[in-house]
CSV table of C-alpha atoms in Angstrom, one decimal:
chain,number,residue,atom,x,y,z
A,1,MET,CA,-8.6,4.0,-18.7
A,2,SER,CA,-5.1,3.8,-17.0
A,3,VAL,CA,-4.2,1.5,-14.3
A,4,LYS,CA,-3.9,3.0,-10.8
A,5,GLU,CA,-0.5,2.7,-9.0
A,6,LYS,CA,0.3,3.7,-5.6
A,7,VAL,CA,3.5,3.8,-3.5
A,8,GLY,CA,3.4,2.9,0.3
A,9,ILE,CA,4.9,1.3,3.2
A,10,VAL,CA,4.3,-2.3,4.2
A,11,ILE,CA,2.7,-2.4,7.7
A,12,SER,CA,1.7,-6.1,8.1
A,13,ASN,CA,2.8,-9.4,6.1
A,14,LYS,CA,1.3,-11.9,8.6
A,15,MET,CA,-1.4,-13.2,6.2
A,16,ASN,CA,-0.6,-15.8,3.6
A,17,LYS,CA,0.5,-14.1,0.2
A,18,THR,CA,-1.2,-10.8,1.5
A,19,ILE,CA,0.4,-7.5,2.6
A,20,VAL,CA,-1.1,-4.5,4.0
A,21,VAL,CA,0.3,-1.1,2.4
A,22,ASN,CA,-0.2,2.2,4.1
A,23,VAL,CA,-0.5,5.0,1.5
A,24,GLU,CA,-0.1,8.6,2.6
A,25,SER,CA,-1.8,11.5,0.7
A,26,ARG,CA,-1.0,15.1,1.4
A,27,TYR,CA,-3.4,18.0,0.7
A,28,SER,CA,-3.9,21.7,1.7
A,29,HIS,CA,-6.9,22.3,4.0
A,30,PRO,CA,-9.3,24.5,2.0
A,31,VAL,CA,-9.9,27.0,4.9
A,32,TYR,CA,-6.9,27.0,7.1
A,33,SER,CA,-4.2,26.2,4.4
A,34,LYS,CA,-2.4,23.7,6.6
A,35,ILE,CA,-0.8,20.6,5.2
A,36,MET,CA,-3.1,17.7,6.1
A,37,VAL,CA,-2.1,13.9,5.9
A,38,LYS,CA,-4.5,11.3,5.0
A,39,THR,CA,-3.6,7.7,5.3
A,40,LYS,CA,-5.3,4.6,3.7
A,41,ARG,CA,-4.7,1.0,3.8
A,42,TYR,CA,-4.7,-1.2,0.9
A,43,PHE,CA,-4.7,-5.1,0.8
A,44,ALA,CA,-2.2,-6.3,-1.9
A,45,HIS,CA,-1.3,-9.8,-3.2
A,46,ASP,CA,2.4,-10.9,-2.7
A,47,GLU,CA,2.6,-14.0,-4.7
A,48,ASN,CA,6.4,-15.0,-3.5
A,49,GLN,CA,6.0,-13.5,-0.1
A,50,ASP,CA,9.2,-11.2,-0.5
A,51,CYS,CA,8.0,-8.0,1.5
A,52,ASN,CA,8.8,-7.4,5.1
A,53,ILE,CA,7.5,-4.8,7.4
A,54,GLY,CA,8.8,-1.3,6.6
A,55,ASP,CA,9.5,-1.9,2.9
A,56,GLN,CA,8.5,0.7,0.4
A,57,VAL,CA,6.6,-0.9,-2.4
A,58,LEU,CA,4.6,-0.1,-5.6
A,59,VAL,CA,1.3,-1.7,-5.8
A,60,LYS,CA,-1.3,-1.5,-8.8
A,61,GLU,CA,-5.0,-2.0,-9.1
A,62,CYS,CA,-6.3,-5.2,-10.4
A,63,ARG,CA,-9.6,-7.4,-10.6
A,64,PRO,CA,-10.9,-8.4,-7.1
A,65,LEU,CA,-8.8,-11.3,-5.7
A,66,SER,CA,-10.9,-11.6,-2.6
A,67,LYS,CA,-13.5,-9.5,-0.6
A,68,LYS,CA,-10.9,-6.8,0.4
A,69,LYS,CA,-8.0,-7.5,-1.9
A,70,CYS,CA,-7.9,-5.8,-5.3
A,71,TRP,CA,-4.3,-4.7,-5.6
A,72,VAL,CA,-1.2,-6.6,-6.7
A,73,LEU,CA,2.4,-6.0,-5.8
A,74,VAL,CA,4.5,-4.6,-8.7
A,75,LYS,CA,8.0,-4.1,-7.2
A,76,ILE,CA,9.8,-3.5,-3.9
A,77,ILE,CA,11.3,0.0,-4.3
A,78,SER,CA,13.3,-0.2,-1.1
A,79,LYS,CA,14.0,-2.6,1.6
A,80,SER,CA,13.6,-1.7,5.3
A,81,SER,CA,16.7,-1.1,7.4
A,82,LEU,CA,15.2,-3.1,10.1
A,83,VAL,CA,16.0,-6.8,10.1
A,84,SER,CA,13.6,-9.1,11.7
């Protein structure tokens, strides 16, 4: 079984060693053929606390680390242009 990997944008890094990643998926509506956007939030483990809000990151699935956290940060694809 392959390990699931997803690319998303960091929307929160306020928790200790945890980031919230927003992942968008686009699909065509079966009846109206309009392109729909579905977003889902994932809690991911960030061991070194490197991520900031707005960064594009790659996360992969792992064993459950807490009640909601079962993803881990693999790498930061691009840093945010916003400096905070």
